[in-house]
Tab-separated table of C-alpha atoms and ligand atoms in Angstrom:
chain	number	residue	atom	x	y	z
A	313	MET	CA	33.538	211.069	209.886
A	314	LYS	CA	31.938	212.782	212.864
A	315	ILE	CA	32.294	216.524	212.465
A	316	ARG	CA	30.696	219.572	214.067
A	317	ILE	CA	29.850	222.362	211.691
A	318	ASP	CA	28.266	225.600	212.898
A	319	GLY	CA	27.173	223.747	216.000
A	320	ILE	CA	25.553	220.897	214.056
A	321	ASN	CA	26.853	217.381	214.644
A	322	PHE	CA	27.107	215.557	211.350
A	323	ASP	CA	28.318	212.129	210.306
A	324	ALA	CA	29.897	212.960	206.961
A	325	PRO	CA	30.906	210.434	204.293
A	326	GLU	CA	34.678	209.982	204.103
A	327	ASP	CA	34.977	211.462	200.633
A	328	PHE	CA	33.224	214.697	201.583
A	329	THR	CA	34.984	218.026	201.706
A	330	ILE	CA	33.886	220.650	204.212
A	331	LEU	CA	32.024	222.357	201.372
A	332	ASP	CA	30.158	219.142	200.563
A	333	ALA	CA	29.148	218.794	204.196
A	334	ALA	CA	28.051	222.414	204.465
A	335	ARG	CA	25.968	222.195	201.308
A	336	PHE	CA	24.444	218.918	202.425
A	337	LEU	CA	23.301	220.687	205.575
A	338	GLY	CA	22.067	223.730	203.689
A	339	LEU	CA	24.786	226.032	205.033
A	340	ASP	CA	25.766	228.729	202.596
A	341	ILE	CA	29.437	229.155	201.719
A	342	PRO	CA	30.243	231.457	198.796
A	343	THR	CA	32.365	229.936	196.035
A	344	LEU	CA	33.905	231.253	192.884
A	345	CYS	CA	36.467	228.844	191.449
A	346	TYR	CA	34.495	225.777	192.484
A	347	HIS	CA	32.314	223.958	189.953
A	348	GLU	CA	30.483	220.694	190.583
A	349	GLY	CA	31.611	219.232	187.265
A	350	LEU	CA	35.304	219.922	187.854
A	351	SER	CA	37.952	219.015	190.387
A	352	PRO	CA	38.357	221.646	193.111
A	353	GLY	CA	41.086	224.161	192.428
A	354	GLY	CA	41.384	226.088	195.670
A	355	ASN	CA	42.432	229.170	193.747
A	356	CYS	CA	40.092	231.976	194.767
A	357	ARG	CA	39.969	231.297	198.538
A	358	LEU	CA	36.490	232.760	198.760
A	359	CYS	CA	35.142	229.580	200.342
A	360	ILE	CA	37.348	229.787	203.429
A	361	VAL	CA	36.045	228.542	206.755
A	362	GLU	CA	37.580	228.438	210.211
A	363	ILE	CA	38.518	225.072	211.674
A	364	GLY	CA	39.806	224.003	215.084
A	365	ASN	CA	38.984	224.886	218.637
A	366	ARG	CA	39.019	228.348	220.132
A	367	GLU	CA	42.710	228.366	221.091
A	368	ARG	CA	44.052	227.025	217.828
A	369	THR	CA	42.053	227.818	214.735
A	370	LYS	CA	43.000	228.335	211.131
A	371	LEU	CA	41.382	229.304	207.860
A	372	VAL	CA	41.171	226.676	205.128
A	373	THR	CA	39.492	226.497	201.747
A	374	SER	CA	36.369	224.415	202.265
A	375	CYS	CA	36.227	223.205	198.650
A	376	THR	CA	39.547	221.385	199.001
A	377	TYR	CA	39.663	220.451	202.693
A	378	PRO	CA	38.504	216.868	203.377
A	379	VAL	CA	36.412	216.113	206.441
A	380	GLU	CA	38.263	214.397	209.248
A	381	GLU	CA	37.162	212.788	212.496
A	382	GLY	CA	36.397	215.341	215.189
A	383	LEU	CA	36.704	218.340	212.880
A	384	VAL	CA	35.105	221.521	214.201
A	385	VAL	CA	34.110	224.036	211.545
A	386	ARG	CA	32.727	227.569	211.621
A	387	THR	CA	31.498	228.736	208.235
A	388	SER	CA	30.610	232.306	209.157
A	389	SER	CA	32.672	233.464	212.117
A	390	GLU	CA	33.647	237.135	212.270
A	391	ARG	CA	37.153	236.275	211.070
A	392	VAL	CA	35.793	234.267	208.137
A	393	VAL	CA	33.341	236.929	207.008
A	394	LYS	CA	35.935	239.702	207.275
A	395	THR	CA	38.564	237.746	205.341
A	396	ARG	CA	36.115	236.700	202.637
A	397	LYS	CA	35.106	240.302	202.102
A	398	MET	CA	38.745	241.357	201.831
A	399	ILE	CA	39.371	238.624	199.244
A	400	LEU	CA	36.330	239.677	197.254
A	401	GLU	CA	37.392	243.316	197.404
A	402	LEU	CA	40.743	242.377	195.886
A	403	LEU	CA	39.058	240.312	193.162
A	404	ILE	CA	36.627	243.085	192.298
A	405	SER	CA	39.438	245.601	192.107
A	406	GLN	CA	41.003	243.313	189.493
A	407	CYS	CA	37.859	242.891	187.411
A	408	PRO	CA	35.261	245.503	188.428
A	409	THR	CA	32.909	244.738	185.531
A	410	SER	CA	32.405	241.066	186.349
A	411	LYS	CA	28.721	240.421	186.935
A	412	VAL	CA	29.589	237.253	188.866
A	413	LEU	CA	31.778	239.227	191.280
A	414	GLN	CA	29.212	241.987	191.593
A	415	ASP	CA	26.520	239.446	192.438
A	416	LEU	CA	28.773	237.894	195.066
A	417	ALA	CA	29.395	241.342	196.542
A	418	SER	CA	25.684	241.896	196.749
A	419	THR	CA	25.084	238.527	198.421
A	420	MET	CA	27.925	239.048	200.872
A	421	GLY	CA	26.934	242.592	201.767
A	422	LEU	CA	30.049	244.175	200.309
A	423	ASN	CA	29.203	247.675	199.143
A	424	LYS	CA	32.576	249.385	199.089
A	425	VAL	CA	35.900	248.477	197.495
A	426	ARG	CA	38.887	250.185	199.081
A	427	PHE	CA	41.454	249.105	196.506
A	428	LYS	CA	42.187	250.914	193.305
A	429	GLY	CA	40.715	249.221	190.225
A	430	LYS	CA	43.221	247.469	187.984
A	431	TRP	CA	40.780	246.569	185.192
A	432	GLU	CA	42.320	243.236	184.413
A	433	TYR	CA	40.497	240.484	182.567
A	434	CYS	CA	41.469	237.457	184.555
A	435	ILE	CA	41.402	236.623	188.247
A	436	ASN	CA	43.388	233.413	187.790
A	437	CYS	CA	40.589	231.261	189.139
A	438	GLY	CA	41.695	228.378	186.903
A	439	LEU	CA	38.180	227.341	185.903
A	440	CYS	CA	39.004	227.604	182.208
A	441	VAL	CA	42.087	225.396	182.586
A	442	ARG	CA	40.178	222.678	184.455
A	443	MET	CA	37.265	222.900	182.049
A	444	CYS	CA	39.588	222.527	179.074
A	445	GLU	CA	41.427	219.564	180.571
A	446	GLU	CA	38.713	217.709	182.444
A	447	GLN	CA	35.606	218.219	180.332
A	448	MET	CA	36.969	218.975	176.868
A	449	MET	CA	39.992	216.646	177.229
A	450	ALA	CA	42.047	219.176	175.329
A	451	LYS	CA	44.708	220.536	177.731
A	452	ALA	CA	45.108	223.467	175.381
A	453	ILE	CA	45.667	226.116	178.042
A	454	GLY	CA	47.341	226.385	181.408
A	455	PHE	CA	48.923	228.694	183.946
A	456	VAL	CA	52.205	230.286	182.966
A	457	ASN	CA	54.632	232.397	185.035
A	458	ARG	CA	54.406	232.966	188.775
A	459	GLY	CA	53.482	235.626	191.291
A	460	ASN	CA	51.999	238.782	189.836
A	461	LYS	CA	52.969	237.599	186.342
A	462	LEU	CA	50.786	234.509	186.610
A	463	GLN	CA	48.437	234.221	183.673
A	464	ILE	CA	46.549	231.784	181.484
A	465	SER	CA	47.919	231.016	178.096
A	466	THR	CA	48.595	228.381	175.489
A	467	PRO	CA	52.009	226.704	175.390
A	468	PHE	CA	54.561	229.284	174.228
A	469	ASP	CA	51.718	231.763	173.894
A	470	GLU	CA	50.994	230.455	170.433
A	471	LYS	CA	47.882	229.158	168.750
A	472	SER	CA	47.260	225.693	170.117
A	473	ASP	CA	46.613	222.717	167.872
A	474	GLU	CA	45.022	221.052	170.894
A	475	CYS	CA	42.272	223.668	171.074
A	476	ARG	CA	38.906	222.386	169.832
A	477	LYS	CA	37.457	225.861	169.558
A	478	CYS	CA	34.592	224.752	171.730
A	479	GLY	CA	34.339	227.985	173.699
A	480	ALA	CA	33.938	226.125	176.997
A	481	CYS	CA	36.722	228.133	178.611
A	482	MET	CA	34.941	231.356	177.742
A	483	TYR	CA	31.619	229.962	178.859
A	484	ILE	CA	32.807	229.111	182.342
A	485	CYS	CA	34.951	232.191	182.950
A	486	PRO	CA	33.421	234.333	185.723
A	487	VAL	CA	34.816	237.581	184.404
A	488	VAL	CA	34.278	237.084	180.695
A	489	THR	CA	30.616	238.013	180.779
A	490	LEU	CA	31.086	241.601	179.876
A	491	ARG	CA	34.165	241.130	177.775
A	492	CYS	CA	32.484	240.840	174.406
A	493	HIS	CA	31.798	244.313	173.059
A	494	GLY	CA	31.241	243.141	169.534
A	495	ALA	CA	28.527	243.843	167.060
A	496	HIS	CA	26.113	241.229	168.391
A	497	PRO	CA	27.357	240.285	171.834
A	498	GLU	CA	24.016	238.756	172.758
A	499	SER	CA	24.253	236.307	169.875
A	500	VAL	CA	27.737	234.941	170.359
A	501	LEU	CA	29.303	232.838	173.042
A	502	CYS	CA	32.859	232.960	171.860
A	503	ASN	CA	33.761	236.598	171.245
A	504	GLY	CA	33.066	235.866	167.615
A	505	CYS	CA	33.628	239.500	166.747
A	506	TYR	CA	37.210	239.206	167.860
A	507	ASN	CA	37.553	236.096	165.715
A	508	SER	CA	36.449	238.008	162.676
A	509	LEU	CA	38.002	239.392	159.527
A	510	GLN	CA	38.506	242.930	160.785
A	511	PRO	CA	38.090	243.387	164.512
A	512	THR	CA	36.944	246.937	163.991
A	513	CYS	CA	34.619	246.757	166.953
A	514	ILE	CA	37.489	245.880	169.252
A	515	SER	CA	39.963	248.597	170.087
A	516	ASN	CA	42.362	246.624	172.238
A	517	GLU	CA	42.971	242.993	171.356
A	518	ASP	CA	45.028	242.453	174.490
A	519	ASN	CA	41.868	242.782	176.508
A	520	TYR	CA	40.470	239.612	175.017
A	521	ASN	CA	41.370	236.244	176.361
A	522	CYS	CA	40.333	233.987	173.517
A	523	TRP	CA	42.422	230.947	172.834
A	524	MET	CA	40.321	229.595	170.034
A	525	GLY	CA	42.866	230.889	167.602
A	526	LEU	CA	41.287	230.338	164.264
A	527	LYS	CA	39.835	233.587	163.015
A	528	TYR	CA	36.423	233.863	161.336
A	529	GLU	CA	35.163	230.929	163.404
A	530	CYS	CA	31.937	232.611	164.370
A	531	GLY	CA	31.536	234.564	161.152
A	532	THR	CA	29.318	237.197	162.728
A	533	CYS	CA	31.353	240.183	161.626
A	534	TYR	CA	32.539	238.494	158.494
A	535	SER	CA	29.018	238.087	157.147
A	536	GLU	CA	28.219	241.677	158.124
A	537	GLU	CA	31.194	242.946	156.192
A	538	SER	CA	30.337	240.735	153.239
A	539	ASN	CA	26.919	242.294	153.123
A	540	THR	CA	28.206	245.869	153.006
B	1245	SF4	S1	38.080	226.633	173.277
B	1245	SF4	FE1	40.065	225.554	173.259
B	1245	SF4	S2	41.111	226.327	175.082
B	1245	SF4	FE2	38.916	226.746	175.357
B	1245	SF4	S3	38.083	224.945	176.452
B	1245	SF4	FE3	37.790	224.590	174.262
B	1245	SF4	S4	39.587	223.393	173.693
B	1245	SF4	FE4	40.094	224.384	175.642
B	1246	SF4	S1	40.415	233.413	182.066
B	1246	SF4	FE1	38.559	233.410	183.348
B	1246	SF4	S2	38.235	231.248	183.905
B	1246	SF4	FE2	40.347	231.425	183.188
B	1246	SF4	S3	41.542	231.775	185.049
B	1246	SF4	FE3	41.055	233.804	184.185
B	1246	SF4	S4	39.191	234.422	185.256
B	1246	SF4	FE4	39.392	232.208	185.563
B	1247	FES	S1	35.731	228.117	195.733
B	1247	FES	FE1	37.122	227.190	197.125
B	1247	FES	S2	39.001	228.219	196.712
B	1247	FES	FE2	37.634	229.016	195.208
């Protein structure tokens, strides 16, 4: 597929997306919900690029848009950069403590967020759902509800028998990094403190998005309490 991307003519393989082509050429497009080991989700929209000629252009998500013959792409036009920053501002206002989002802000030169912080613990990027289904073959979690009630949960919001308690969903989550406030956050991957006998170190369980269900799995707090 002959495409033109940021002024570079490129003969891209048919199965390439615009993101694949850009990365092949060393062009930087920020991504958040994209992961090489998972199918593209197109959820965060941070990877948008502008396609088309000057009279008729549109923004598309580069991680999901396949290359096509004659495609003209601009990865960093003024419109693209402005829209990306707006999207990132909205995401940061949802989860201001996310190190991943903060790093993206730094890379993209975003130093001010105009929206009021909501302090949520999920940006609905869908990485955890794809990780659970495609890598762990578990399908234990998924999106439920729509619109501003959209969230990740287990079927019927109950402990899932499908869950392998692998922690992969927590591992891949871009906003989970600072979620664990437990006794030894540096030593646990899975919010083990929350999965403990008495979650005394956690004041608000609703803030924790752990679907692993079975308590005491990590045992960190349990062994501490046993020793006292
Ligand atoms: S811990 Fe459970 S929900 Fe999370 S990825 Fe593993 S199987 Fe899926
Ligand atoms: S829990 Fe994390 S990985 Fe899953 S959708 Fe929300 S932000 Fe993304
Ligand atoms: S990285 Fe493409 S939509 Fe999120």
